[in-house]
Amino acid sequence: MYPEKLEMLIAGEWCQGSDGKTENLLNPATEEVLGQVPHASSADLDRAINASLDGFKVWSKLTALERQVVMEKAARLMEERIDTIARTMTMEMGKPLAEAKIEMDVVINALRWYAEEGKRAYGRLIPARFTGVRQMVTKEPVGPCCAFVAWNFPGNNAIRKIAGALGAGCSLVIKPSEETPGTAIAMARCFQDAGLPAGVLNIVFGVPDDVSRHVLGSWIPRKLSFTGSVPVGIHLQKLAAETLKRCTMELGGHAPFIVYDDADLEQAIEQAVAFKYRNAGQVCISPTRFFVQQDSYNKFVDGFKKRASALNVGNGLDDGVDMGPLIADRRLDVMDSFVNDARDAGAKIEVGGQRLTNQGYFYAPTVITDVPDTAKIMKDEPFGPLAPITAFRTHDEVLERANSLPFGLASYVFTRDNERAASIGSELETGMVGVNHVRVSTPETPFGGINESGYGSEGGIEGLDAYLRTKFVTEQIT
Ligand code: NAD
């Protein structure tokens, strides 16, 4: 049984859409219908936007300590309910239950971190050039905010917006993905039960473009935060410009994973495979272009193939499953088109390369070697369980190839050369660089891309600052 009741949260009340419109929610592992996702009407969206203004007036007046108390209580409720929320996530999104629990753990940590950091929204005093004048810079919450988030991390994508906004003293209208609504609903119930005032957090669903046009057309939300694809991000930024909203854009990536001959190869292979197939590769910072130096290439490919072939693909609720299905049927077609194009370009499909069953959206963990840089998979973000591996000779060559795309989210490098390890972080054109490990996403560190991967950070002090505005007050005191 799917554990969550599908409802929207508007002005502190759980509700269905006022005109009764819904869409089916599917389990990607079984294609079974789990429930009906309510769609907000225009009137519902207006109610949510207005409620966020009412909520802002209450929430922004509380002290950071008072806000922390509510957020901490919500974190404790999430801990108590973690098993049920993780089950909801697995059923609607497909990832293995163990991964869903880890994600909820990350969610709880991020919530606690933002709740605590809200107390450190420091301003400063600037010595004045006029006698008897005090000059103060203060940080204030930007106002009611809006956010739209993708389905790949139903908990984490949502909490980064919710906790960032709430920690800074903002209110929020958020549209989680209609493909993974239950996780955000379950999290919102924790906030409600923790005593969050009405209107501070509003959750809506609908036809994505209709919702975003309506919400972004209002002057009430003062900020937009989006997690999703580059084309949708560009589209939303244009809409947000009409009402001069500031934006945070967490968009796609195409992460190079560079392995030098001097690397600890076993460590590189182990981390490469584990990270590549986590969440079936549907991760914006997933390694997606593997560059291995000539002398280590064959050994790396052999080790990678061995581990990838041993992965157990299945329903995420079953024991021992390493990788679940893709989110939807449409993604299987996208995977096929990447594989066919690579094959036509002269690459070898070493492992996988096809869908796995007639029921559920399962795609085989796939390893593709000798992939030319001209193949589609080396240019477009695959967002799935495909690992293209290619060889390189020199440092300058691999740097040029790694930096050749307009994306700039994450990159990874494995080397034992200390000089190279120290310098490569500044040579790679990405917002995050992992050297000899891949853990680039934690609550206290900034997460975000550059170039076409977007701008603005979530996490770290930058993540809170994104929801704050700067005010200057100058006062003649003597
Ligand atoms: P998509 O571009 O159609 O949708 C991505 C997400 O944006 C979905 O959750 C969708 O509901 C939402 N969306 C689409 N149009 C919207 C609109 N006008 N207003 C508000 N939200 C809107 O692609 P898809 O098939 O769902 O996912 C695959 C692609 O999405 C991948 O190529 C990948 O680049 C990207 N993606 C990126 C991230 C990320 O974290 N950066 C997360 C998920 C998906």
Tab-separated table of C-alpha atoms and ligand atoms in Angstrom, residues 148-153 157 160 175-180 206-213 216 226-233 235-236 239 250-253 282-285 327-328 330-331 334 338 381-383 407 409 447 453, ligand 1:
chain	number	residue	atom	x	y	z
A	148	PHE	CA	9.599	24.279	-8.577
A	149	VAL	CA	11.550	21.071	-8.160
A	150	ALA	CA	12.259	17.927	-10.143
A	151	TRP	CA	11.507	14.325	-9.265
A	152	ASN	CA	14.993	12.798	-8.935
A	153	PHE	CA	15.456	13.644	-5.243
A	157	ASN	CA	15.371	18.860	-3.893
A	160	ARG	CA	16.836	22.682	0.059
A	175	LYS	CA	5.425	22.786	-6.605
A	176	PRO	CA	7.153	19.449	-6.175
A	177	SER	CA	7.087	17.178	-9.201
A	178	GLU	CA	3.698	15.590	-9.976
A	179	GLU	CA	5.688	12.358	-10.484
A	180	THR	CA	6.853	12.328	-6.845
A	206	GLY	CA	-0.753	20.975	-11.588
A	207	VAL	CA	0.336	21.229	-15.219
A	208	PRO	CA	3.909	22.502	-14.629
A	209	ASP	CA	3.869	25.288	-17.170
A	210	ASP	CA	0.406	26.529	-16.153
A	211	VAL	CA	1.436	26.639	-12.494
A	212	SER	CA	4.733	28.373	-13.118
A	213	ARG	CA	3.224	30.981	-15.464
A	216	LEU	CA	5.647	33.785	-11.620
A	226	PHE	CA	14.288	25.990	-9.481
A	227	THR	CA	15.855	22.539	-9.757
A	228	GLY	CA	15.526	20.855	-13.152
A	229	SER	CA	16.725	20.897	-16.729
A	230	VAL	CA	18.544	23.729	-18.542
A	231	PRO	CA	15.780	24.494	-21.097
A	232	VAL	CA	13.107	24.677	-18.386
A	233	GLY	CA	15.402	26.849	-16.241
A	235	HIS	CA	12.143	29.384	-19.719
A	236	LEU	CA	11.362	30.050	-16.046
A	239	LEU	CA	8.953	34.358	-16.904
A	250	GLU	CA	20.090	24.449	-10.119
A	251	LEU	CA	20.247	22.952	-13.615
A	252	GLY	CA	21.756	19.964	-15.354
A	253	GLY	CA	25.385	18.922	-15.629
A	282	GLN	CA	19.349	10.288	-12.446
A	283	VAL	CA	21.529	12.716	-10.527
A	284	CYS	CA	22.604	16.131	-11.787
A	285	ILE	CA	26.135	15.612	-10.397
A	327	ILE	CA	11.238	7.577	-13.450
A	328	ALA	CA	9.094	7.116	-16.566
A	330	ARG	CA	9.920	8.512	-21.776
A	331	ARG	CA	13.342	8.150	-20.178
A	334	VAL	CA	16.010	8.704	-24.299
A	338	PHE	CA	21.927	7.723	-26.578
A	381	GLU	CA	23.330	15.064	-20.264
A	382	PRO	CA	22.284	11.372	-20.227
A	383	PHE	CA	20.510	11.457	-16.832
A	407	PHE	CA	27.658	22.750	-18.588
A	409	LEU	CA	28.161	21.610	-12.397
A	447	PHE	CA	26.100	23.272	-4.011
A	453	SER	CA	24.389	24.586	-15.150
B	1	NAD	P1	11.883	18.048	-18.070
B	1	NAD	O1	12.868	19.072	-18.492
B	1	NAD	O2	10.609	17.954	-18.845
B	1	NAD	O3	11.463	18.272	-16.543
B	1	NAD	C1	12.371	18.444	-15.484
B	1	NAD	C2	11.556	18.904	-14.271
B	1	NAD	O4	11.072	20.215	-14.479
B	1	NAD	C3	10.307	18.040	-14.028
B	1	NAD	O5	10.153	17.818	-12.652
B	1	NAD	C4	9.151	18.876	-14.570
B	1	NAD	O6	7.938	18.659	-13.880
B	1	NAD	C5	9.646	20.281	-14.321
B	1	NAD	N1	9.105	21.232	-15.281
B	1	NAD	C6	9.009	21.098	-16.610
B	1	NAD	N2	8.475	22.206	-17.159
B	1	NAD	C7	8.233	23.047	-16.128
B	1	NAD	C8	7.686	24.357	-16.042
B	1	NAD	N3	7.328	25.050	-17.124
B	1	NAD	N4	7.544	24.916	-14.828
B	1	NAD	C9	7.929	24.269	-13.712
B	1	NAD	N5	8.473	23.033	-13.734
B	1	NAD	C10	8.621	22.438	-14.929
B	1	NAD	O7	12.625	16.665	-18.126
B	1	NAD	P2	12.338	15.221	-17.525
B	1	NAD	O8	12.113	14.255	-18.648
B	1	NAD	O9	11.338	15.228	-16.400
B	1	NAD	O10	13.739	14.955	-16.851
B	1	NAD	C11	14.898	14.764	-17.601
B	1	NAD	C12	15.768	15.981	-17.696
B	1	NAD	O11	15.607	16.799	-16.562
B	1	NAD	C13	17.213	15.577	-17.731
B	1	NAD	O12	17.703	15.793	-19.005
B	1	NAD	C14	17.904	16.419	-16.700
B	1	NAD	O13	18.760	17.340	-17.310
B	1	NAD	C15	16.848	17.232	-16.071
B	1	NAD	N6	16.793	17.152	-14.598
B	1	NAD	C16	17.718	17.842	-13.899
B	1	NAD	C17	17.702	17.803	-12.519
B	1	NAD	C18	18.706	18.549	-11.695
B	1	NAD	O14	18.838	18.293	-10.520
B	1	NAD	N7	19.415	19.513	-12.232
B	1	NAD	C19	16.739	17.071	-11.871
B	1	NAD	C20	15.792	16.360	-12.622
B	1	NAD	C21	15.825	16.435	-14.001
